[in-house]
Short mmCIF file of N, CA and C in Angstrom, two decimals:
data_model
loop_
_atom_site.label_atom_id
_atom_site.label_comp_id
_atom_site.label_asym_id
_atom_site.label_seq_id
_atom_site.Cartn_x
_atom_site.Cartn_y
_atom_site.Cartn_z
N UNK A 94 0.87 -1.20 0.26
CA UNK A 94 0.08 -0.37 -0.41
C UNK A 94 1.25 1.32 -0.35
N UNK A 95 0.53 1.97 -0.65
CA UNK A 95 1.13 3.48 -0.24
C UNK A 95 0.31 4.38 0.11
N UNK A 96 1.36 5.19 1.22
CA UNK A 96 0.72 6.29 2.19
C UNK A 96 1.67 7.16 1.95
N UNK A 97 0.97 8.62 1.67
CA UNK A 97 1.18 9.67 1.29
C UNK A 97 0.36 10.59 2.86
N UNK A 98 1.55 11.29 2.87
CA UNK A 98 0.76 12.12 3.96
C UNK A 98 1.23 13.48 4.26
N UNK A 99 0.55 14.47 4.24
CA UNK A 99 1.37 16.16 3.86
C UNK A 99 0.56 16.99 4.85
N UNK A 100 0.74 16.77 5.85
CA UNK A 100 0.46 17.76 7.06
C UNK A 100 0.93 19.26 6.74
N UNK A 101 -0.19 20.02 7.61
CA UNK A 101 0.32 21.26 7.61
C UNK A 101 -0.37 21.70 8.66
N UNK A 102 -0.07 22.88 8.80
CA UNK A 102 0.01 23.46 10.21
C UNK A 102 0.34 25.12 10.44
N UNK A 103 -0.21 26.23 11.02
CA UNK A 103 -0.27 27.56 11.52
C UNK A 103 0.03 27.35 12.69
N UNK A 104 1.64 28.22 12.86
CA UNK A 104 1.80 28.18 14.21
C UNK A 104 1.55 29.30 15.08
N UNK A 105 1.69 30.25 15.58
CA UNK A 105 1.03 31.72 15.95
C UNK A 105 2.24 31.91 17.09
N UNK A 106 2.69 33.34 17.72
CA UNK A 106 3.46 32.94 18.89
C UNK A 106 2.32 33.86 19.53
N UNK A 107 2.48 32.99 21.37
CA UNK A 107 1.55 33.76 22.04
C UNK A 107 0.81 34.15 22.27
N UNK A 108 1.05 35.79 21.82
CA UNK A 108 0.71 37.01 21.73
C UNK A 108 -0.21 37.37 20.72
N UNK A 109 -0.77 36.36 19.80
CA UNK A 109 -1.16 36.31 19.18
C UNK A 109 -2.24 34.65 19.10
N UNK A 110 -3.93 35.40 18.35
CA UNK A 110 -4.62 34.27 18.41
C UNK A 110 -5.45 34.25 17.15
N UNK A 111 -5.66 33.00 16.67
CA UNK A 111 -6.36 33.06 15.09
C UNK A 111 -7.76 32.97 15.65
N UNK A 112 -8.67 33.68 14.77
CA UNK A 112 -10.26 33.47 15.00
C UNK A 112 -11.07 32.09 14.88
N UNK A 113 -11.66 31.81 15.39
CA UNK A 113 -12.19 30.42 14.73
C UNK A 113 -12.61 29.52 13.69
N UNK A 114 -13.09 31.37 12.48
CA UNK A 114 -13.63 31.05 11.50
C UNK A 114 -12.67 30.90 10.23
N UNK A 115 -11.41 31.56 10.79
CA UNK A 115 -10.30 31.51 10.12
C UNK A 115 -9.37 29.77 10.57
N UNK A 116 -10.16 29.36 11.72
CA UNK A 116 -9.70 27.59 11.86
C UNK A 116 -10.27 26.73 11.11
N UNK A 117 -11.66 27.15 11.04
CA UNK A 117 -12.24 26.12 10.54
C UNK A 117 -12.27 26.23 9.03
N UNK A 118 -12.11 27.60 8.31
CA UNK A 118 -11.57 27.36 6.75
C UNK A 118 -10.44 26.86 6.79
N UNK A 119 -9.10 27.33 6.88
CA UNK A 119 -8.13 26.45 6.41
C UNK A 119 -8.02 24.76 7.35
N UNK A 120 -8.85 24.11 8.53
CA UNK A 120 -9.12 23.19 8.26
C UNK A 120 -9.88 22.38 7.58
N UNK A 121 -10.72 23.38 6.66
CA UNK A 121 -11.70 22.85 5.47
C UNK A 121 -11.31 23.18 4.46
N UNK A 122 -10.24 23.10 4.29
CA UNK A 122 -10.18 23.82 2.53
C UNK A 122 -9.02 22.97 2.27
N UNK A 123 -7.98 23.26 4.08
CA UNK A 123 -6.45 22.83 3.28
C UNK A 123 -6.04 21.80 4.11
N UNK A 124 -6.85 21.58 5.18
CA UNK A 124 -6.57 20.40 6.89
C UNK A 124 -5.52 20.49 6.81
N UNK A 125 -5.40 22.01 7.08
CA UNK A 125 -4.10 22.37 8.36
C UNK A 125 -4.99 22.80 9.37
N UNK A 126 -3.64 22.66 10.48
CA UNK A 126 -3.71 23.60 11.59
C UNK A 126 -3.47 24.67 12.18
N UNK A 127 -4.57 24.80 13.22
CA UNK A 127 -3.77 26.53 13.05
C UNK A 127 -3.40 26.37 15.28
N UNK A 128 -2.39 27.39 15.69
CA UNK A 128 -2.27 26.74 17.10
C UNK A 128 -1.54 28.25 17.57
N UNK A 129 -1.01 27.79 19.16
CA UNK A 129 -0.50 29.37 19.06
C UNK A 129 0.60 28.55 20.20
N UNK A 130 2.00 29.28 20.42
CA UNK A 130 3.67 28.14 21.05
C UNK A 130 3.71 29.82 21.41
N UNK A 131 4.50 29.82 22.46
CA UNK A 131 5.60 30.74 22.76
C UNK A 131 6.66 30.04 21.97
N UNK A 132 7.11 31.00 21.14
CA UNK A 132 8.20 30.21 20.57
C UNK A 132 9.23 30.87 20.98
N UNK A 133 9.45 32.11 22.30
CA UNK A 133 10.75 31.98 23.10
C UNK A 133 11.21 30.20 23.62
N UNK A 134 10.61 29.74 24.16
CA UNK A 134 10.96 28.40 24.89
C UNK A 134 11.01 27.27 24.23
N UNK A 135 12.09 26.47 24.76
CA UNK A 135 12.18 25.74 24.61
C UNK A 135 11.43 24.54 23.62
N UNK A 136 10.41 24.57 24.58
CA UNK A 136 9.30 23.59 24.49
C UNK A 136 8.39 23.83 23.13
N UNK A 137 8.65 25.23 22.62
CA UNK A 137 8.13 25.32 21.01
C UNK A 137 8.38 24.20 20.03
N UNK A 138 10.02 24.06 19.80
CA UNK A 138 10.67 23.17 18.94
C UNK A 138 9.79 22.41 19.11
N UNK A 139 9.94 21.46 20.44
CA UNK A 139 9.46 19.78 20.71
C UNK A 139 7.94 20.06 20.42
N UNK A 140 7.66 20.65 20.69
CA UNK A 140 5.74 20.40 20.84
C UNK A 140 6.01 20.15 18.54
N UNK A 141 6.25 21.57 18.25
CA UNK A 141 5.90 21.74 16.56
C UNK A 141 6.72 20.13 15.98
N UNK A 142 8.07 19.86 16.95
CA UNK A 142 8.61 18.25 15.90
C UNK A 142 7.63 17.44 16.24
N UNK A 143 7.13 17.11 17.38
CA UNK A 143 6.24 16.44 17.62
C UNK A 143 5.07 16.13 17.25
N UNK A 144 4.26 17.37 16.48
CA UNK A 144 3.30 17.26 15.81
C UNK A 144 3.84 16.83 14.60
N UNK A 145 4.79 17.18 14.01
CA UNK A 145 4.97 16.65 12.89
C UNK A 145 5.14 14.96 12.90
N UNK A 146 6.15 14.83 13.62
CA UNK A 146 6.40 13.28 13.78
C UNK A 146 5.31 12.93 13.79
N UNK A 147 4.06 13.16 14.91
CA UNK A 147 3.22 12.19 14.54
C UNK A 147 2.53 12.37 12.86
N UNK A 148 2.35 13.31 12.81
CA UNK A 148 2.18 13.17 10.97
C UNK A 148 2.33 12.39 10.29
N UNK A 149 4.16 12.03 10.97
CA UNK A 149 4.66 11.51 9.24
C UNK A 149 4.80 10.17 9.64
N UNK A 150 4.25 9.27 10.70
CA UNK A 150 4.60 8.37 11.14
C UNK A 150 5.64 7.93 11.38
N UNK A 151 6.54 8.90 12.42
CA UNK A 151 7.80 8.83 12.40
C UNK A 151 8.96 9.02 11.91
N UNK A 152 8.43 9.31 10.94
CA UNK A 152 9.48 9.37 9.91
C UNK A 152 10.09 10.96 10.03
N UNK A 153 9.61 11.82 9.82
CA UNK A 153 10.41 13.05 10.23
C UNK A 153 9.93 13.36 11.28
N UNK A 154 11.47 14.14 11.58
CA UNK A 154 11.20 14.21 13.57
C UNK A 154 12.16 15.48 13.79
N UNK A 155 12.46 15.93 12.71
CA UNK A 155 13.25 17.54 13.39
C UNK A 155 12.69 18.39 12.08
N UNK A 156 11.62 19.59 12.31
CA UNK A 156 11.67 20.02 10.91
C UNK A 156 11.37 21.60 11.36
N UNK A 157 12.31 21.84 12.42
CA UNK A 157 12.74 22.93 13.24
C UNK A 157 13.63 23.24 14.73
N UNK A 158 14.20 24.17 14.18
CA UNK A 158 15.16 23.97 15.54
C UNK A 158 14.85 25.19 16.31
N UNK A 159 15.89 25.41 17.05
CA UNK A 159 15.98 26.81 17.82
C UNK A 159 16.00 27.91 17.24
N UNK A 160 15.58 27.96 16.06
CA UNK A 160 16.30 29.57 14.83
C UNK A 160 14.46 30.12 14.58
N UNK A 161 13.54 29.39 15.18
CA UNK A 161 12.36 30.04 14.95
C UNK A 161 12.13 30.70 16.64
N UNK A 162 13.03 31.08 17.67
CA UNK A 162 12.94 31.77 18.37
C UNK A 162 12.36 33.20 18.18
N UNK A 163 12.50 33.47 17.18
CA UNK A 163 12.22 35.21 16.74
C UNK A 163 11.12 35.62 15.69
N UNK A 164 10.32 34.28 16.02
CA UNK A 164 9.20 33.92 14.87
C UNK A 164 7.99 34.80 15.37
N UNK A 165 7.20 34.88 14.79
CA UNK A 165 5.77 35.97 14.96
C UNK A 165 4.81 34.55 14.39
N UNK A 166 4.90 34.05 12.89
CA UNK A 166 3.93 33.31 12.43
C UNK A 166 4.62 31.96 11.45
N UNK A 167 4.39 30.54 11.59
CA UNK A 167 5.30 29.60 10.84
C UNK A 167 4.15 29.19 10.28
N UNK A 168 4.85 29.07 8.96
CA UNK A 168 3.52 28.18 8.60
C UNK A 168 4.64 26.73 8.41
N UNK A 169 4.43 25.41 8.61
CA UNK A 169 4.77 24.52 8.75
C UNK A 169 4.12 23.12 7.59
N UNK A 170 5.26 22.84 6.25
CA UNK A 170 4.39 21.75 5.74
C UNK A 170 5.38 20.81 5.46
N UNK A 171 4.87 19.49 5.33
CA UNK A 171 5.78 18.07 5.25
C UNK A 171 5.19 17.37 4.55
N UNK A 172 6.01 16.62 3.65
CA UNK A 172 5.61 15.56 2.92
C UNK A 172 6.32 14.43 2.81
N UNK A 173 5.72 13.22 3.03
CA UNK A 173 5.79 11.64 4.00
C UNK A 173 4.94 11.31 3.00
N UNK A 174 6.38 9.98 1.80
CA UNK A 174 5.47 9.39 1.31
C UNK A 174 6.15 7.71 1.48
N UNK A 175 5.68 6.86 1.68
CA UNK A 175 6.25 5.32 1.87
C UNK A 175 5.54 4.41 1.15
N UNK A 176 6.46 3.78 -0.28
CA UNK A 176 5.81 3.29 -0.91
C UNK A 176 6.27 2.22 -1.87
N UNK A 177 6.26 1.08 -1.44
CA UNK A 177 6.52 -0.11 -2.02
C UNK A 177 6.84 -0.10 -3.45
N UNK A 178 7.64 -0.51 -4.15
CA UNK A 178 7.82 -0.38 -5.84
C UNK A 178 6.68 -1.78 -6.53
N UNK A 179 6.04 -1.45 -7.65
CA UNK A 179 4.83 -2.66 -7.77
C UNK A 179 6.12 -3.66 -8.22
N UNK A 180 7.13 -3.73 -9.20
CA UNK A 180 7.79 -5.07 -8.69
C UNK A 180 8.96 -4.99 -8.00
N UNK A 181 9.05 -5.33 -6.98
CA UNK A 181 10.44 -5.02 -5.91
C UNK A 181 11.23 -5.62 -6.19
N UNK A 182 12.46 -4.40 -6.01
CA UNK A 182 14.14 -5.28 -6.80
C UNK A 182 14.36 -6.89 -5.28
N UNK A 183 15.06 -7.41 -6.03
CA UNK A 183 15.55 -8.23 -5.28
C UNK A 183 16.93 -8.01 -4.06
N UNK A 184 16.50 -8.59 -2.84
CA UNK A 184 17.51 -8.51 -2.23
C UNK A 184 18.83 -9.04 -3.12
N UNK A 185 18.73 -9.94 -3.69
CA UNK A 185 19.41 -11.47 -4.09
C UNK A 185 20.31 -10.44 -5.37
N UNK A 186 19.39 -9.06 -6.21
CA UNK A 186 20.20 -8.80 -7.57
C UNK A 186 20.75 -7.37 -6.69
N UNK A 187 21.14 -7.02 -5.31
CA UNK A 187 21.81 -6.43 -4.74
C UNK A 187 23.08 -6.48 -4.64
N UNK A 188 23.76 -6.05 -5.30
CA UNK A 188 24.90 -5.90 -4.85
C UNK A 188 25.81 -4.56 -5.45
N UNK A 189 27.61 -4.94 -5.10
CA UNK A 189 28.16 -3.71 -4.79
C UNK A 189 28.35 -3.09 -6.06
N UNK A 190 28.77 -1.58 -6.63
CA UNK A 190 28.73 -1.31 -7.81
C UNK A 190 29.39 -0.24 -8.28
N UNK A 191 29.81 0.13 -9.38
CA UNK A 191 29.85 1.95 -9.14
C UNK A 191 29.18 2.23 -9.64
N UNK A 192 28.63 3.36 -9.34
CA UNK A 192 27.50 4.75 -9.46
C UNK A 192 28.98 5.71 -10.33
N UNK A 193 28.45 6.38 -11.88
CA UNK A 193 29.31 7.55 -12.13
C UNK A 193 28.57 8.67 -11.39
N UNK A 194 29.76 9.82 -10.87
CA UNK A 194 29.00 10.88 -10.51
C UNK A 194 29.21 11.94 -11.76
N UNK A 195 28.44 13.01 -11.21
CA UNK A 195 28.18 14.51 -12.43
C UNK A 195 29.62 14.86 -12.76
N UNK A 196 30.89 14.40 -11.87
CA UNK A 196 32.24 15.01 -12.77
C UNK A 196 33.13 13.68 -13.12
N UNK A 197 32.34 12.79 -12.94
CA UNK A 197 33.11 11.85 -13.88
C UNK A 197 33.89 10.49 -13.51
N UNK A 198 33.73 10.85 -12.04
CA UNK A 198 33.97 9.83 -10.68
C UNK A 198 33.32 8.94 -10.89
N UNK A 199 33.93 7.81 -9.94
CA UNK A 199 32.64 6.68 -9.82
C UNK A 199 32.75 6.12 -8.57
N UNK A 200 32.00 6.22 -7.94
CA UNK A 200 31.47 5.80 -6.45
C UNK A 200 31.41 4.10 -6.02
N UNK A 201 31.72 3.41 -5.34
CA UNK A 201 30.99 2.08 -5.14
C UNK A 201 30.34 2.52 -3.92
N UNK A 202 28.64 1.86 -4.25
CA UNK A 202 27.74 1.77 -3.76
C UNK A 202 26.77 0.58 -4.25
N UNK A 203 25.63 0.58 -3.13
CA UNK A 203 25.06 -0.69 -3.02
C UNK A 203 23.84 -0.40 -4.22
N UNK A 204 24.08 -1.03 -5.54
CA UNK A 204 23.08 -0.55 -6.63
C UNK A 204 22.28 -2.05 -6.44
N UNK A 205 20.71 -1.72 -7.30
CA UNK A 205 20.10 -2.42 -7.69
C UNK A 205 19.18 -3.34 -8.61
N UNK A 206 19.27 -4.73 -9.19
CA UNK A 206 19.72 -4.13 -10.59
C UNK A 206 17.88 -4.86 -10.86
N UNK A 207 17.21 -4.85 -11.81
CA UNK A 207 15.91 -5.63 -12.09
C UNK A 207 15.81 -5.40 -13.91
N UNK A 208 15.30 -6.86 -14.19
CA UNK A 208 14.80 -6.60 -15.72
C UNK A 208 13.49 -6.98 -15.83
N UNK A 209 12.86 -6.78 -16.85
CA UNK A 209 11.76 -6.32 -16.88
C UNK A 209 10.33 -5.34 -18.07
N UNK A 210 10.03 -5.29 -17.92
CA UNK A 210 9.12 -4.00 -19.29
C UNK A 210 8.78 -3.16 -18.93
N UNK A 211 9.48 -1.75 -19.33
CA UNK A 211 9.67 -0.38 -18.73
C UNK A 211 8.85 0.31 -19.21
N UNK A 212 8.35 1.68 -18.65
CA UNK A 212 7.99 2.83 -19.16
C UNK A 212 9.70 3.28 -19.52
N UNK A 213 9.48 3.50 -20.91
CA UNK A 213 10.85 3.97 -21.03
C UNK A 213 11.20 4.98 -22.67
N UNK A 214 12.10 6.20 -22.13
CA UNK A 214 12.13 6.98 -23.07
C UNK A 214 13.40 6.96 -23.51
N UNK A 215 13.74 7.37 -25.21
CA UNK A 215 14.85 7.64 -25.20
C UNK A 215 14.72 8.97 -26.58
N UNK A 216 15.72 9.82 -26.52
CA UNK A 216 15.96 10.78 -26.95
C UNK A 216 17.51 10.95 -27.80
N UNK A 217 18.01 11.95 -28.02
CA UNK A 217 19.39 11.94 -28.43
C UNK A 217 20.08 12.52 -27.28
N UNK A 218 19.48 13.42 -25.93
CA UNK A 218 20.32 13.82 -24.99
C UNK A 218 19.58 13.75 -23.87
N UNK A 219 18.68 12.78 -23.78
CA UNK A 219 18.37 11.56 -22.36
C UNK A 219 17.29 10.51 -22.93
N UNK A 220 17.89 9.67 -21.82
CA UNK A 220 16.96 8.63 -21.55
C UNK A 220 16.07 8.44 -20.04
N UNK A 221 15.04 7.90 -20.39
CA UNK A 221 14.25 7.69 -19.51
C UNK A 221 13.04 6.49 -18.72
N UNK A 222 12.39 6.61 -17.45
CA UNK A 222 12.07 5.37 -17.32
C UNK A 222 11.80 5.90 -15.76
N UNK A 223 10.45 5.53 -16.08
CA UNK A 223 9.48 5.53 -15.07
C UNK A 223 9.34 4.25 -14.61
N UNK A 224 9.24 4.26 -12.76
CA UNK A 224 9.12 3.29 -12.24
C UNK A 224 7.34 3.16 -11.41
N UNK A 225 6.87 1.95 -11.41
CA UNK A 225 5.63 2.68 -10.67
C UNK A 225 5.71 2.01 -9.87
N UNK A 226 4.49 2.51 -8.45
CA UNK A 226 4.84 2.04 -6.92
C UNK A 226 3.42 1.82 -6.87
N UNK A 227 3.47 0.93 -5.90
CA UNK A 227 2.11 0.47 -5.97
C UNK A 227 0.82 -0.31 -6.26
N UNK A 228 -0.29 -0.22 -6.89
CA UNK A 228 -0.53 -0.29 -7.61
C UNK A 228 -0.59 0.16 -8.91
N UNK A 229 0.45 1.07 -9.37
CA UNK A 229 0.77 2.12 -10.50
C UNK A 229 -0.10 2.82 -10.81
N UNK A 230 -0.06 3.85 -9.91
CA UNK A 230 -0.99 4.87 -10.29
C UNK A 230 -0.01 5.69 -9.58
N UNK A 231 1.18 5.58 -9.06
CA UNK A 231 2.45 6.38 -8.45
C UNK A 231 3.29 6.07 -9.21
N UNK A 232 4.03 7.03 -10.22
CA UNK A 232 5.54 6.45 -10.41
C UNK A 232 6.20 7.63 -9.85
N UNK A 233 7.53 6.89 -10.30
CA UNK A 233 8.83 7.74 -9.86
C UNK A 233 9.52 7.75 -10.98
N UNK A 234 9.50 8.84 -11.59
CA UNK A 234 10.51 9.12 -13.32
C UNK A 234 11.74 9.54 -13.42
N UNK A 235 13.01 8.75 -13.76
CA UNK A 235 14.30 8.94 -13.25
C UNK A 235 14.89 9.16 -15.23
N UNK A 236 15.28 10.77 -15.03
CA UNK A 236 16.20 10.67 -16.29
C UNK A 236 17.90 11.03 -16.08
N UNK A 237 17.72 10.44 -17.43
CA UNK A 237 19.82 10.65 -17.65
C UNK A 237 20.11 11.12 -18.47
N UNK A 238 20.52 12.19 -18.22
CA UNK A 238 20.73 13.28 -19.82
C UNK A 238 22.04 12.58 -20.24
N UNK A 239 22.52 12.76 -21.59
CA UNK A 239 23.42 12.26 -22.34
C UNK A 239 24.75 12.86 -21.90
N UNK A 240 26.12 12.48 -21.64
CA UNK A 240 27.63 13.76 -21.29
C UNK A 240 27.09 14.15 -21.77
N UNK A 241 27.28 14.86 -23.21
CA UNK A 241 27.45 15.97 -23.53
C UNK A 241 26.49 17.03 -22.99
N UNK A 242 25.58 16.46 -23.02
CA UNK A 242 24.46 17.71 -22.53
C UNK A 242 25.01 17.76 -20.69
N UNK A 243 24.86 16.50 -20.26
CA UNK A 243 25.35 16.87 -18.51
C UNK A 243 24.17 17.49 -18.10
N UNK A 244 24.45 17.30 -16.54
CA UNK A 244 22.94 17.50 -15.52
C UNK A 244 22.91 18.63 -15.83
N UNK A 245 23.75 19.68 -15.27
CA UNK A 245 23.66 21.24 -15.45
C UNK A 245 22.76 22.01 -16.36
N UNK A 246 22.96 21.70 -17.83
CA UNK A 246 22.40 21.85 -18.90
C UNK A 246 21.36 21.43 -19.35
N UNK A 247 20.57 20.02 -18.67
CA UNK A 247 19.39 19.07 -18.65
C UNK A 247 18.73 19.77 -17.76
N UNK A 248 18.87 20.52 -16.44
CA UNK A 248 18.16 21.13 -15.66
C UNK A 248 18.11 22.26 -16.25
N UNK A 249 18.89 23.21 -16.51
CA UNK A 249 18.46 24.37 -17.24
C UNK A 249 17.29 24.49 -18.07
N UNK A 250 17.40 23.23 -19.12
CA UNK A 250 16.57 23.02 -20.26
C UNK A 250 14.98 22.66 -19.39
N UNK A 251 14.99 22.48 -18.73
CA UNK A 251 13.71 21.75 -18.34
C UNK A 251 12.53 23.38 -18.29
N UNK A 252 11.38 22.41 -18.85
CA UNK A 252 10.17 23.35 -19.20
C UNK A 252 9.02 22.42 -19.64
N UNK A 253 7.50 23.13 -19.41
CA UNK A 253 6.82 22.44 -19.23
C UNK A 253 6.36 21.41 -20.98
N UNK A 254 6.64 22.14 -21.66
CA UNK A 254 6.44 21.91 -23.39
C UNK A 254 7.15 20.44 -23.05
N UNK A 255 8.99 20.52 -22.76
CA UNK A 255 9.35 19.35 -23.04
C UNK A 255 9.17 18.16 -22.29
N UNK A 256 8.56 18.56 -21.16
CA UNK A 256 8.31 17.40 -19.54
C UNK A 256 6.69 16.89 -20.86
N UNK A 257 6.02 17.79 -21.34
CA UNK A 257 4.98 16.89 -21.70
C UNK A 257 5.13 16.24 -22.96
N UNK A 258 5.90 16.81 -23.95
CA UNK A 258 6.80 16.31 -25.03
C UNK A 258 7.00 14.77 -24.31
N UNK A 259 8.17 15.05 -23.40
CA UNK A 259 9.01 13.64 -22.38
C UNK A 259 7.49 12.48 -22.39
N UNK A 260 6.54 13.09 -21.51
CA UNK A 260 5.58 12.03 -20.49
C UNK A 260 5.14 11.14 -21.89
N UNK A 261 4.39 12.09 -23.03
CA UNK A 261 4.02 11.17 -24.07
C UNK A 261 4.61 10.42 -25.10
N UNK A 262 6.27 10.81 -24.71
CA UNK A 262 6.83 9.79 -25.74
C UNK A 262 7.15 8.74 -25.06
N UNK A 263 6.86 8.23 -23.63
CA UNK A 263 7.37 6.90 -23.48
C UNK A 263 6.91 5.73 -23.78
N UNK A 264 7.23 4.41 -24.34
CA UNK A 264 6.92 3.76 -24.82
C UNK A 264 7.35 2.91 -23.50
N UNK A 265 6.62 1.17 -23.57
CA UNK A 265 6.88 0.23 -23.21
C UNK A 265 8.46 -0.84 -23.89
N UNK A 266 9.48 -0.79 -23.23
CA UNK A 266 10.60 -1.61 -23.53
C UNK A 266 11.21 -2.82 -22.84
N UNK A 267 11.67 -3.79 -23.21
CA UNK A 267 12.19 -5.00 -22.14
C UNK A 267 13.75 -4.76 -21.96
N UNK A 268 13.68 -4.31 -20.99
CA UNK A 268 15.55 -4.37 -20.50
C UNK A 268 16.22 -4.22 -18.95
N UNK A 269 16.94 -3.95 -18.87
CA UNK A 269 18.08 -4.11 -17.26
C UNK A 269 17.91 -2.77 -16.99
N UNK A 270 17.83 -2.43 -15.75
CA UNK A 270 17.79 -1.39 -15.18
C UNK A 270 18.91 -1.90 -13.52
N UNK A 271 19.55 -1.20 -13.45
CA UNK A 271 20.23 -0.69 -12.32
C UNK A 271 20.41 0.65 -11.42
N UNK A 272 19.98 0.78 -10.01
CA UNK A 272 19.38 2.06 -9.29
C UNK A 272 20.68 1.85 -8.50
N UNK A 273 21.04 2.67 -7.64
CA UNK A 273 21.31 2.94 -6.53
C UNK A 273 20.25 2.96 -5.47
N UNK A 274 20.66 2.06 -4.53
CA UNK A 274 19.60 2.32 -3.25
C UNK A 274 19.52 3.81 -2.53
N UNK A 275 18.80 4.20 -2.73
CA UNK A 275 19.16 5.93 -2.22
C UNK A 275 17.56 5.55 -0.89
N UNK A 276 17.72 6.99 -0.22
CA UNK A 276 16.69 7.22 0.74
C UNK A 276 16.62 9.16 0.20
N UNK A 277 15.50 9.75 -0.35
CA UNK A 277 15.61 10.72 -0.68
C UNK A 277 14.92 11.50 0.88
N UNK A 278 15.47 12.36 0.64
CA UNK A 278 15.11 13.83 1.42
C UNK A 278 15.26 15.10 0.99
N UNK A 279 14.55 16.10 1.57
CA UNK A 279 14.91 17.40 0.92
C UNK A 279 13.87 18.37 1.87
N UNK A 280 14.16 19.98 2.10
CA UNK A 280 14.13 20.54 3.10
C UNK A 280 14.16 22.22 2.23
N UNK A 281 13.31 22.66 3.06
CA UNK A 281 13.34 24.14 2.20
C UNK A 281 13.41 25.05 3.35
N UNK A 282 14.33 26.06 3.56
CA UNK A 282 13.72 27.21 5.20
C UNK A 282 13.25 28.19 3.43
N UNK A 283 11.85 28.58 3.85
CA UNK A 283 11.41 29.67 2.93
C UNK A 283 11.07 31.45 4.00
N UNK A 284 12.36 31.41 4.47
CA UNK A 284 12.24 33.08 5.27
C UNK A 284 12.19 33.72 3.81
#
């Protein structure tokens, strides 16, 4: 089963309060919670982190730190996804191999290998594959730019038109893939 949680909340300094109708509206329209907290205390950091930890099944536990002490209003949004591959990678097919970095150097990592029929795209400047999760409604798309284009130029050239062309260009193809084992995390301070 695929689990996706996107908890959202607003935290106001204790000197501010939210109007009841505002709290009802953000809960109804955004499934967000609104709370007041004393940002100057260590307890506020623990309280916010515990709220996020509870909402993400313990996977995200430290979303804020003491840098929130001078805050007046804090918007907290997290995303947690846990999903098995539709076609799981076999532990027997996972072994040490070389992963090539953008600087051309190789690094020894645990690589997962698999053979099958995949959604595949090949263009002069890029290869891509779509790997489904769960029942197949959600996919991870992996893009590999050719050496001449490089990752930096590839990222700079991304736009909606290209994305739509690529998505329309995927076809089923037999093949063997190798991916490094990975855990994806991302954070952004939106000050």
